[in-house]
């Protein structure tokens, strides 16, 4: 296969986690960009449109839900598949967990969920599944 | 011999012994003879004219009785007025009798007079009294018809004479029951009854009637005099007073606050059911004044003793009969009416239900904090696990790829997160430790000084100046010293970090103590970087930290938990670039009771 590697943007605020995701995905042959918060995420998306996004739901500056909705409402980027990464499913969204919230409110459901802690094998398998590889 | 006694006596004595005044006048109206009584009444008469003596006139009177008797020889009676020997006005009744001579002529007239000044005066007084007395007065005959009525009655009920009394008073044609006049006619006694009458203007009039029999000498009752007192105003006042009393009584009896009133001598006048319940005194069982000294707060004793006018105690306690201390809000007030002391009253609200609610709320807050903490802990642990997972991946793949850089990187991640778990567990243990604060009476300023001493070197090395701004004469408070110590060190180390992280990298950190509105306040202020909205919002949520790997995010949470256990709250005031102030507010009345004596420490 000589096709160009697929581009993945990892949006995550924990440095150790970012490093791990980047490393594991690069080892699987993907080109990985990273963003630590919502603002940086938009910069990266605009300069180099990714084929897939992993999005951590608890981040500074902009909540994961906010960024998720912006992406889904953006004509240009609404079709980028998103894997939602959650830590613990706390009651951060009223009485609902993040997953329940998305199921009730989101215009389109995420392509997949990953619940921390994630191991490399599971991560790569999920990404491949979403990208139809 | 005996036969001459009577004529002699009649001749010489009778004239003087008669009680009437007697004067004999001749045809010139000159008094020729008079008895002692006459002289006593009218004074010296010898050689005087009768008109001079009787009336102080210099000429005979126009309608002179004596003159007529001289003319026709008939005797006459007439009421006269004149002057007595002192010149005072006098009423008298005069009867003139001719003293005829043998030839039929009348040379003298004898005048008998009775002084009736007194009876005239009594009659006048009676008339005034009858009309002016502020009562309705009427005289009834045996048919209960009005013979006479006084002015006040006529003005109120209209002309009455000849009408039946029930018609006059009530405009009805049948007798009243009971009828005091009828009873008085029957048994000759005084009878009283209360009636409602109708005045000519339609007003309803309440009156109390006293009927007294009037009899002539033979005890035959011919008339009854009824004197009626208008009691409309009195009755209206009475019924208003009754209403006011009933209202007051029901207010007092139904109050959920305890109310006790004392007279001037400290004896209980009023004690309501709520007070009996709070003080645990069974209904009706009198509380002796003696033991009250121990039941109510000292401030109230001063009111009882007249040394103070009132007291308002937001939180105090009364001691029930079984010696239990009941927390109450207490008001005491001296009772006065127009400057006169009437005693004093105590009002107290049982604070036990409120206290219980407060405790329940505190407990709920604690449980919520614990819940948040557990959720936060899980989140934090998952992040650490995730990092460890990543570290292990790097280590494993580095080893298989013989990539030393990757191995070292992975090892670094594992080490860092191992440390993180260690401090997390330590913080969590301190957070979950001893849910009930162990309090003792401590001086808040001393606590602050200890913490400042502890951080002196740290602050100096960080180029931070520590300032203690302490309120003087701060009262001791029941605090958990190690808990508050933890709070202050947490806040202080945060403040030092914030100063170091600021652009200047140096500045002041101030710890303040204050007493305000019954609230004990600790403040820690820095001149550091301040916080934006998002950070402020998350500052008290579990495991939030801006210090990267350096903090666990449990410091402020622990601080908040300790503050809540003391019944207080922690608030934060922060502006980007202006610094941050954390304020611990501890309302003194919510502080837990000391669990140890200070000497135990």
XYZ file of C-alpha atoms in Angstrom:
734
model
C 0.000 0.000 0.000
C 1.528 3.216 -1.076
C -1.456 5.362 -0.249
C -0.899 8.354 1.980
C -1.374 7.696 5.692
C -4.738 8.771 7.152
C -4.598 11.856 9.351
C -5.864 11.704 12.936
C -6.234 14.669 15.314
C -5.960 13.814 19.034
C -7.692 16.391 21.208
C -6.727 15.798 24.829
C -5.405 17.912 27.733
C -3.341 15.355 29.639
C 0.166 15.431 28.283
C 0.942 11.822 29.183
C -2.252 10.667 27.485
C -1.575 12.780 24.382
C 1.890 11.313 24.073
C 0.574 7.775 24.439
C -2.231 8.165 21.874
C 0.139 9.812 19.407
C 2.732 7.091 19.873
C 0.270 4.198 19.581
C -1.464 5.654 16.493
C 1.806 6.524 14.761
C 3.001 2.967 15.450
C -0.145 1.815 13.652
C 0.841 3.904 10.636
C -1.254 7.035 11.034
C -0.190 10.667 10.778
C -1.118 12.195 14.144
C -1.698 15.808 15.063
C -2.436 16.943 18.645
C -4.362 19.729 20.283
C -4.582 20.505 24.025
C -7.806 22.469 23.947
C -10.692 23.503 21.719
C -9.035 26.616 20.290
C -5.907 24.775 19.319
C -8.099 22.001 17.864
C -9.766 24.431 15.443
C -6.357 25.748 14.342
C -5.151 22.231 13.555
C -8.397 21.220 11.815
C -8.288 24.284 9.576
C -4.625 23.962 8.633
C -4.810 20.231 7.969
C -8.259 18.640 7.807
C -8.072 15.304 9.667
C -9.736 12.063 8.582
C -10.686 11.257 12.161
C -10.772 13.028 15.512
C -10.409 11.597 19.022
C -11.981 14.015 21.420
C -11.572 14.013 25.201
C -14.699 15.297 26.839
C -13.097 17.116 29.790
C -10.782 19.897 28.631
C -9.981 23.436 29.662
C -11.219 26.508 27.714
C -13.991 24.750 25.849
C -15.865 21.680 26.957
C -15.661 18.605 24.785
C -19.409 18.769 24.250
C -19.106 22.350 22.983
C -16.413 21.466 20.520
C -18.329 18.342 19.452
C -21.405 20.423 18.631
C -19.365 23.037 16.740
C -17.839 20.317 14.614
C -21.155 18.641 13.921
C -22.722 21.966 12.913
C -19.854 23.017 10.687
C -20.784 22.434 6.962
C -17.174 21.820 6.058
C -16.187 19.510 8.919
C -19.422 17.889 10.002
C -18.599 14.577 8.347
C -15.255 13.992 10.070
C -15.740 10.857 12.159
C -15.328 11.483 15.898
C -14.334 9.016 18.602
C -15.399 10.375 21.961
C -12.971 9.583 24.763
C -14.392 9.759 28.264
C -12.698 9.324 31.567
C -15.239 8.330 34.082
C -18.861 8.863 33.157
C -19.551 11.514 35.802
C -22.756 13.466 36.024
C -21.249 16.463 34.322
C -24.228 17.296 32.141
C -27.107 17.882 34.465
C -28.332 14.537 35.654
C -27.012 12.771 32.551
C -23.689 11.128 31.840
C -21.750 12.316 28.823
C -22.939 9.362 26.758
C -26.579 9.795 27.751
C -26.296 13.469 27.003
C -24.946 12.898 23.529
C -27.562 10.213 22.844
C -30.364 12.607 23.737
C -29.010 15.898 22.407
C -26.452 15.377 19.673
C -27.493 15.944 16.046
C -25.360 12.954 15.120
C -23.951 10.306 17.387
C -20.191 9.862 17.659
C -18.837 7.131 15.480
C -17.433 5.386 18.579
C -16.741 5.762 22.300
C -13.567 4.917 24.128
C -13.532 4.763 27.913
C -10.264 5.368 29.769
C -8.020 3.591 30.462
C -7.573 2.638 26.807
C -4.931 0.226 25.684
C -3.148 0.578 22.368
C -4.701 -2.501 20.811
C -8.252 -1.384 21.570
C -7.487 2.112 20.331
C -6.120 0.981 16.985
C -8.950 -1.539 16.541
C -11.583 1.128 17.131
C -9.896 3.613 14.798
C -9.631 1.014 12.043
C -13.267 0.098 12.522
C -14.412 3.695 12.190
C -12.229 4.320 9.144
C -13.554 1.115 7.521
C -10.146 -0.471 7.188
C -106.595 74.360 143.840
C -105.949 72.035 141.002
C -108.598 73.668 138.890
C -106.563 76.858 138.690
C -103.356 75.104 137.474
C -104.451 74.561 133.904
C -105.834 78.088 133.246
C -102.750 79.549 134.861
C -100.452 77.406 132.759
C -102.356 78.184 129.582
C -102.234 81.857 130.412
C -98.611 82.110 131.409
C -96.751 79.210 129.733
C -98.579 77.903 126.641
C -97.816 81.057 124.693
C -94.132 80.397 125.154
C -94.182 76.619 124.757
C -95.863 76.549 121.381
C -93.291 75.624 118.725
C -94.579 78.187 116.290
C -93.585 81.804 116.177
C -96.423 83.897 117.526
C -96.897 87.639 117.177
C -99.885 89.834 117.983
C -100.262 93.046 116.055
C -102.579 95.941 116.410
C -104.397 97.751 113.687
C -101.330 99.889 113.049
C -99.372 96.690 112.326
C -97.319 97.288 115.373
C -96.243 94.139 117.185
C -97.658 94.323 120.674
C -96.772 90.850 121.853
C -94.644 87.959 120.599
C -93.288 84.754 122.034
C -89.655 83.692 122.503
C -89.630 81.598 119.333
C -90.610 84.663 117.343
C -87.786 86.637 118.862
C -85.407 83.773 118.152
C -86.352 83.767 114.486
C -86.850 87.442 113.745
C -84.928 89.192 116.495
C -85.874 92.144 118.659
C -89.490 93.156 117.871
C -90.522 95.514 120.686
C -92.271 98.551 119.283
C -91.586 97.521 115.679
C -93.993 97.230 112.779
C -94.587 93.743 111.474
C -93.525 94.659 107.918
C -90.298 96.019 109.275
C -89.605 92.787 111.150
C -90.754 90.318 108.524
C -89.611 92.007 105.374
C -87.427 94.931 106.336
C -89.940 97.264 104.695
C -90.858 100.771 105.797
C -94.429 100.526 104.568
C -97.105 97.874 104.950
C -97.098 95.067 102.388
C -99.410 95.276 99.385
C -101.137 91.988 100.013
C -101.217 92.027 103.764
C -103.040 89.074 105.329
C -103.532 90.843 108.625
C -105.118 93.789 106.932
C -107.733 91.518 105.329
C -108.369 89.718 108.596
C -108.865 93.074 110.326
C -111.413 93.853 107.632
C -113.462 90.668 107.482
C -112.547 88.825 110.681
C -111.601 85.640 108.824
C -108.512 83.584 109.448
C -106.061 83.078 106.586
C -103.003 80.975 105.613
C -100.265 81.977 103.212
C -96.690 81.159 102.214
C -94.477 84.136 102.743
C -90.914 85.074 102.195
C -88.934 87.486 104.324
C -85.744 87.819 106.318
C -84.703 86.299 109.578
C -82.903 88.235 112.287
C -79.590 87.685 110.486
C -80.953 89.181 107.317
C -81.012 85.768 105.572
C -83.826 84.971 103.222
C -86.476 82.852 104.929
C -89.545 80.923 103.894
C -92.396 80.652 106.278
C -96.112 79.779 106.424
C -98.280 82.334 108.170
C -101.742 81.867 109.623
C -103.632 84.944 110.816
C -106.448 84.760 113.335
C -108.567 87.741 114.486
C -108.750 88.550 118.166
C -112.203 90.110 118.426
C -113.273 92.509 121.169
C -116.593 92.229 122.963
C -118.119 94.768 120.661
C -117.294 92.711 117.575
C -114.470 94.976 116.495
C -111.086 93.454 115.826
C -108.340 95.355 117.635
C -105.655 92.664 117.219
C -104.671 89.898 114.928
C -102.561 86.969 116.087
C -100.078 85.549 113.540
C -98.706 82.022 113.804
C -95.743 81.420 111.530
C -93.663 78.299 110.729
C -90.168 78.637 109.310
C -90.125 76.330 106.258
C -86.833 77.571 104.826
C -85.196 74.198 105.310
C -87.949 72.109 103.754
C -88.155 74.597 100.901
C -84.484 74.192 100.361
C -84.720 70.400 100.461
C -87.451 70.608 97.887
C -85.325 72.803 95.662
C -82.377 70.469 95.999
C -84.673 67.573 95.216
C -85.861 69.305 92.046
C -82.338 70.033 90.897
C -81.267 66.543 91.760
C -84.223 65.002 89.981
C -83.537 66.871 86.786
C -79.803 67.135 86.785
C -78.752 63.694 87.988
C -77.037 61.940 85.015
C -79.571 59.128 85.096
C -83.039 58.496 83.789
C -85.446 59.048 86.700
C -89.153 58.336 86.642
C -91.895 57.902 89.182
C -94.439 55.208 88.424
C -97.890 54.625 89.814
C -99.324 51.198 90.550
C -100.440 50.851 86.920
C -96.804 51.332 85.837
C -97.656 54.642 84.294
C -95.152 57.457 84.464
C -96.209 60.171 86.861
C -93.075 62.228 86.517
C -89.840 61.874 84.591
C -86.695 63.934 84.756
C -85.256 66.097 82.043
C -82.648 63.584 80.879
C -85.296 60.895 80.463
C -87.639 63.239 78.596
C -84.818 64.350 76.298
C -83.826 60.758 75.550
C -87.163 58.959 75.417
C -89.570 61.841 74.685
C -92.519 63.046 76.760
C -93.421 60.272 79.167
C -96.152 61.370 81.542
C -99.171 59.088 81.518
C -97.448 56.461 79.361
C -96.496 52.986 80.484
C -92.845 52.634 81.386
C -92.330 49.780 78.903
C -93.809 51.944 76.195
C -91.485 54.815 77.141
C -88.307 52.764 77.316
C -88.910 50.069 74.760
C -91.935 51.144 72.709
C -93.721 47.950 73.503
C -97.154 47.332 74.908
C -96.347 44.503 77.299
C -94.431 44.454 80.547
C -90.767 43.582 80.712
C -89.410 40.522 82.471
C -88.269 41.017 85.050
C -90.006 44.286 85.937
C -88.193 45.785 88.905
C -90.981 48.309 89.533
C -93.609 45.565 89.802
C -91.391 43.599 92.167
C -90.864 46.707 94.285
C -94.642 47.232 94.476
C -95.070 43.608 95.517
C -92.468 43.238 98.272
C -91.492 46.794 99.154
C -87.821 46.029 98.447
C -85.348 47.649 96.065
C -84.969 45.741 92.791
C -82.479 46.033 89.988
C -82.558 44.856 86.386
C -80.685 45.509 83.165
C -82.611 46.575 80.081
C -82.072 47.559 76.485
C -84.159 50.561 75.475
C -84.614 52.578 72.317
C -84.137 56.339 72.307
C -86.302 58.673 70.213
C -83.415 58.923 67.715
C -83.376 55.109 67.371
C -80.166 54.591 69.376
C -80.032 51.433 71.440
C -79.490 52.234 75.089
C -78.298 49.802 77.701
C -79.289 50.748 81.220
C -79.388 49.355 84.704
C -82.586 50.215 86.553
C -83.033 50.412 90.300
C -86.633 50.533 91.434
C -87.302 51.795 94.992
C -90.722 51.822 96.592
C -92.171 55.157 97.732
C -94.635 54.989 100.537
C -96.655 57.333 102.655
C -96.649 56.900 106.361
C -98.991 53.946 106.347
C -96.527 51.720 104.475
C -98.913 51.494 101.583
C -96.717 51.687 98.464
C -98.279 54.128 96.110
C -95.390 54.862 93.795
C -92.039 53.499 92.707
C -89.089 55.651 91.748
C -86.898 54.138 89.061
C -83.373 55.419 88.596
C -81.696 54.091 85.476
C -78.034 54.362 84.761
C -76.980 54.456 81.105
C -74.295 51.778 80.800
C -74.072 51.730 76.989
C -70.562 53.172 76.972
C -69.450 50.955 79.848
C -70.866 47.847 78.182
C -69.321 48.769 74.819
C -65.967 49.226 76.519
C -66.482 46.012 78.443
C -67.221 44.039 75.304
C -64.284 45.645 73.500
C -62.056 44.842 76.427
C -63.366 41.299 76.442
C -62.664 41.023 72.723
C -59.182 42.449 73.148
C -58.543 40.074 76.042
C -59.772 37.086 74.061
C -57.625 38.102 71.099
C -54.592 38.616 73.283
C -55.182 35.347 75.078
C -55.568 33.367 71.885
C -52.478 35.022 70.389
C -50.490 34.155 73.465
C -51.888 30.659 73.787
C -51.434 29.765 70.151
C -47.988 31.261 69.750
C -45.345 28.690 68.952
C -42.922 30.925 70.815
C -42.761 30.515 74.542
C -44.172 33.559 76.354
C -43.810 34.184 80.071
C -44.786 37.421 81.797
C -43.838 38.420 85.319
C -45.288 41.027 87.603
C -43.174 43.556 89.428
C -42.420 41.108 92.211
C -41.150 38.501 89.758
C -44.253 36.345 90.083
C -45.557 34.681 86.932
C -48.649 36.367 85.469
C -48.770 34.540 82.142
C -47.187 31.359 80.894
C -48.374 30.030 77.552
C -48.562 26.370 76.456
C -45.507 26.744 74.206
C -43.461 27.980 77.162
C -44.709 25.073 79.289
C -43.706 22.689 76.527
C -40.237 24.173 76.040
C -39.557 24.451 79.767
C -41.172 21.036 80.313
C -43.480 22.355 83.012
C -46.758 20.411 82.974
C -49.850 22.484 82.224
C -51.026 24.421 85.222
C -48.069 23.480 87.383
C -46.770 26.723 88.736
C -43.139 27.517 88.253
C -41.842 29.125 91.395
C -40.144 32.476 90.909
C -37.094 31.150 92.724
C -35.945 28.641 90.159
C -36.468 31.053 87.270
C -33.091 32.558 87.937
C -31.635 29.311 86.657
C -34.079 28.885 83.777
C -33.561 32.112 81.843
C -30.426 33.817 80.564
C -28.504 36.208 82.781
C -29.515 39.139 80.560
C -33.142 38.545 81.517
C -32.294 38.578 85.224
C -31.117 42.138 84.733
C -34.522 43.073 83.312
C -36.237 41.328 86.216
C -34.049 43.309 88.598
C -34.860 46.538 86.761
C -31.245 47.038 85.700
C -31.998 46.754 81.985
C -34.952 47.520 79.701
C -34.656 44.778 77.109
C -32.460 42.101 75.601
C -32.348 40.402 72.200
C -30.329 37.232 72.118
C -30.071 35.680 68.668
C -28.865 32.509 70.233
C -29.095 31.666 73.885
C -30.584 28.911 75.943
C -33.159 28.271 78.627
C -32.848 25.450 81.102
C -35.843 23.163 81.235
C -37.193 21.689 84.437
C -35.221 18.506 83.840
C -32.042 20.621 83.487
C -31.818 20.147 79.708
C -30.353 23.190 77.972
C -32.764 24.199 75.228
C -31.300 26.428 72.510
C -33.577 29.420 71.937
C -33.750 32.807 70.313
C -34.566 34.964 73.305
C -36.205 38.377 73.669
C -36.831 40.004 77.014
C -38.594 43.294 77.590
C -39.615 45.369 80.575
C -43.360 46.100 80.484
C -44.377 49.678 81.163
C -47.605 51.627 81.070
C -47.438 55.432 81.208
C -44.113 55.268 82.994
C -45.204 52.675 85.527
C -43.530 49.316 85.660
C -45.873 46.380 85.047
C -43.176 43.718 85.246
C -41.471 42.082 82.308
C -41.969 39.471 79.626
C -39.834 36.807 78.003
C -40.327 35.517 74.460
C -38.314 32.555 73.291
C -38.293 30.506 70.127
C -37.263 26.888 70.359
C -34.293 26.522 68.015
C -34.096 22.726 68.272
C -36.047 22.005 65.034
C -33.934 24.587 63.200
C -30.752 23.165 64.685
C -31.798 19.725 63.566
C -32.444 20.970 60.033
C -29.101 22.720 60.045
C -27.367 19.544 61.140
C -29.200 17.581 58.472
C -28.202 20.137 55.869
C -24.615 20.003 57.019
C -24.727 16.215 56.851
C -26.229 16.359 53.350
C -23.514 18.787 52.298
C -20.895 16.427 53.716
C -22.381 13.458 51.905
C -22.541 15.426 48.646
C -18.909 16.380 49.080
C -17.998 12.753 49.705
C -19.960 11.687 46.618
C -18.227 14.301 44.489
C -14.918 13.218 45.889
C -15.465 9.561 45.102
C -16.480 10.416 41.537
C -13.512 12.740 41.248
C -11.192 10.115 42.653
C -12.371 7.589 40.078
C -11.765 10.143 37.341
C -8.338 10.963 38.659
C -7.371 7.318 39.069
C -8.541 6.612 35.526
C -6.352 9.399 34.199
C -3.389 7.996 36.115
C -4.197 4.506 34.852
C -4.416 5.859 31.339
C -1.021 7.504 31.713
C 0.447 4.295 33.156
C -1.069 2.387 30.243
C 0.662 4.797 27.904
C 3.948 4.541 29.842
C 3.846 0.778 29.707
C 3.118 0.863 25.960
C 6.116 3.105 25.381
C 8.284 0.893 27.587
C 7.096 -2.309 25.923
C 7.337 -1.022 22.337
C 10.646 0.701 23.119
C 12.106 -2.543 24.437
C 10.932 -4.546 21.397
C 12.174 -1.823 19.012
C 15.412 -1.437 21.006
C 14.530 2.255 21.134
C 16.164 3.546 24.325
C 14.667 6.996 24.023
C 11.195 5.497 23.979
C 12.030 3.275 26.961
C 13.214 6.246 29.011
C 10.183 8.282 28.007
C 7.844 5.468 29.058
C 9.729 4.965 32.318
C 9.459 8.689 33.059
C 5.694 8.571 32.562
C 5.389 5.576 34.884
C 7.528 7.219 37.596
C 5.661 10.502 37.433
C 2.287 8.823 37.664
C 3.440 6.567 40.453
C 4.254 9.686 42.475
C 0.881 11.107 41.514
C -0.958 8.057 42.834
C 1.064 8.185 46.038
C 0.173 11.804 46.811
C -3.385 11.216 45.652
C -3.801 8.408 48.170
C -2.218 10.550 50.895
C -4.537 13.486 50.183
C -7.502 11.219 49.913
C -6.753 9.630 53.255
C -6.526 13.035 54.891
C -9.729 14.015 53.146
C -11.685 11.000 54.315
C -10.164 10.954 57.786
C -12.252 11.781 60.856
C -15.525 13.110 59.501
C -16.355 14.819 62.766
C -13.999 17.660 63.600
C -12.371 17.405 66.996
C -12.964 20.861 68.307
C -11.574 22.772 71.186
C -11.612 26.411 72.183
C -8.706 28.021 70.368
C -7.626 31.524 69.538
C -7.907 31.958 65.735
C -5.004 34.422 65.678
C -2.689 31.875 67.294
C -3.557 29.355 64.562
C -2.667 31.909 61.915
C 0.635 32.748 63.576
C 1.566 29.030 63.672
C 0.913 28.642 59.958
C 2.888 31.776 59.145
C 5.850 30.529 61.184
C 5.669 27.229 59.285
C 5.753 28.907 55.882
C 8.284 31.639 56.659
C 11.187 29.925 54.937
C 9.154 28.678 51.975
C 7.844 32.180 51.405
C 11.275 33.758 51.775
C 12.782 31.394 49.213
C 9.908 32.142 46.843
C 10.403 35.918 47.267
C 6.969 36.212 48.838
C 6.324 38.520 51.782
C 3.887 37.092 54.351
C 1.709 39.654 56.122
C -0.468 38.926 59.146
C -3.390 41.335 59.462
C -5.136 40.142 62.597
C -8.210 41.508 64.332
C -7.378 42.458 67.883
C -9.175 40.909 70.839
C -10.617 38.132 68.719
C -12.694 35.762 70.875
C -11.680 32.117 71.040
C -13.861 29.733 69.061
C -14.552 25.991 69.051
C -12.436 24.903 66.091
C -10.664 21.753 64.979
C -7.124 23.183 65.198
C -5.531 20.636 62.887
C -8.411 21.016 60.403
C -8.186 24.796 60.273
C -4.419 24.457 60.176
C -4.782 22.280 57.061
C -7.132 24.813 55.466
C -4.780 27.717 56.115
C -1.697 25.840 54.864
C -3.583 24.805 51.723
C -4.684 28.352 51.027
C -1.285 29.790 51.907
C 0.613 27.374 49.673
C -1.838 28.079 46.843
C -1.301 31.807 47.340
C 2.494 31.397 47.290
C 2.247 29.272 44.123
C 0.004 31.859 42.475
C 2.489 34.613 43.332
C 5.417 32.629 41.978
C 3.470 31.869 38.792
C 2.542 35.535 38.279
C 4.353 37.765 35.807
C 6.218 39.641 38.543
C 7.109 36.393 40.276
C 7.026 38.125 43.645
C 4.527 39.907 45.890
C 2.673 39.911 49.178
C 0.458 37.248 50.648
C -1.786 38.446 53.441
C -3.586 36.351 56.049
C -6.371 38.232 57.730
C -8.675 37.456 60.644
C -11.887 39.378 61.176
C -15.054 39.261 63.258
C -18.152 40.450 61.390
C -21.868 39.948 62.114
C -21.264 37.013 64.415
C -19.022 35.462 61.800
C -15.398 34.486 62.279
C -13.473 35.186 59.074
C -10.098 33.975 57.789
C -8.825 35.507 54.551
C -5.834 34.599 52.447
C -5.050 37.086 49.663
C -2.341 37.019 47.047
C -1.278 39.493 44.382
C -0.696 36.683 41.949
C -2.020 35.793 38.552
C -5.716 35.635 39.486
C -8.217 33.303 37.912
C -10.407 33.447 34.861
C -14.035 32.461 34.947
C -13.456 28.864 33.975
C -10.867 28.264 36.643
C -13.026 29.957 39.265
C -15.890 27.733 38.287
C -13.880 24.563 38.635
C -11.741 25.522 41.572
C -13.766 23.580 44.102
C -14.548 20.616 41.890
C -12.699 17.486 42.738
C -9.203 16.934 41.409
C -9.087 20.121 39.436
C -5.601 21.525 39.294
C -3.780 24.124 37.248
C -0.435 23.013 38.571
C 0.000 20.230 36.039
C 1.574 17.232 37.708
C 2.365 19.266 40.828
C -1.060 19.121 42.434
C -3.662 16.543 43.108
C -6.593 18.948 43.040
C -7.638 17.829 46.482
C -6.279 20.750 48.515
C -9.173 23.150 48.064
C -11.670 20.322 48.221
C -10.272 19.244 51.575
C -10.311 22.850 52.719
C -13.933 23.197 51.717
C -14.830 19.967 53.462
C -13.221 21.090 56.735
C -14.905 24.486 56.505
C -18.264 22.801 55.925
C -17.701 20.557 58.911
C -17.351 23.747 60.931
C -20.707 24.906 59.561
C -19.090 27.567 57.426
C -18.414 28.302 53.801
C -15.465 29.266 51.679
C -15.797 31.935 49.029
C -13.386 33.216 46.457
C -12.790 36.575 44.929
C -10.424 36.704 42.003
C -9.604 38.854 39.001
C -7.157 37.987 36.262
C -3.879 39.752 37.025
C -5.216 41.247 40.277
C -4.763 38.340 42.602
C -7.063 36.086 44.517
C -8.683 36.154 47.933
C -10.068 33.045 49.579
C -12.358 33.786 52.506
C -13.396 31.230 55.119
C -16.592 32.396 56.850
C -17.534 30.607 60.048
C -20.810 31.800 61.643
C -20.124 31.405 65.345
C -23.605 30.077 66.073
C -23.055 27.196 63.647
C -19.715 26.148 65.060
C -19.801 22.682 66.659
C -19.636 22.441 70.444
C -16.164 21.754 71.788
C -15.443 18.025 72.036
C -12.438 18.585 74.279
C -11.423 20.982 76.948
C -8.461 23.151 75.895
C -6.410 21.581 78.698
C -6.750 18.143 77.082
C -4.615 19.151 74.148
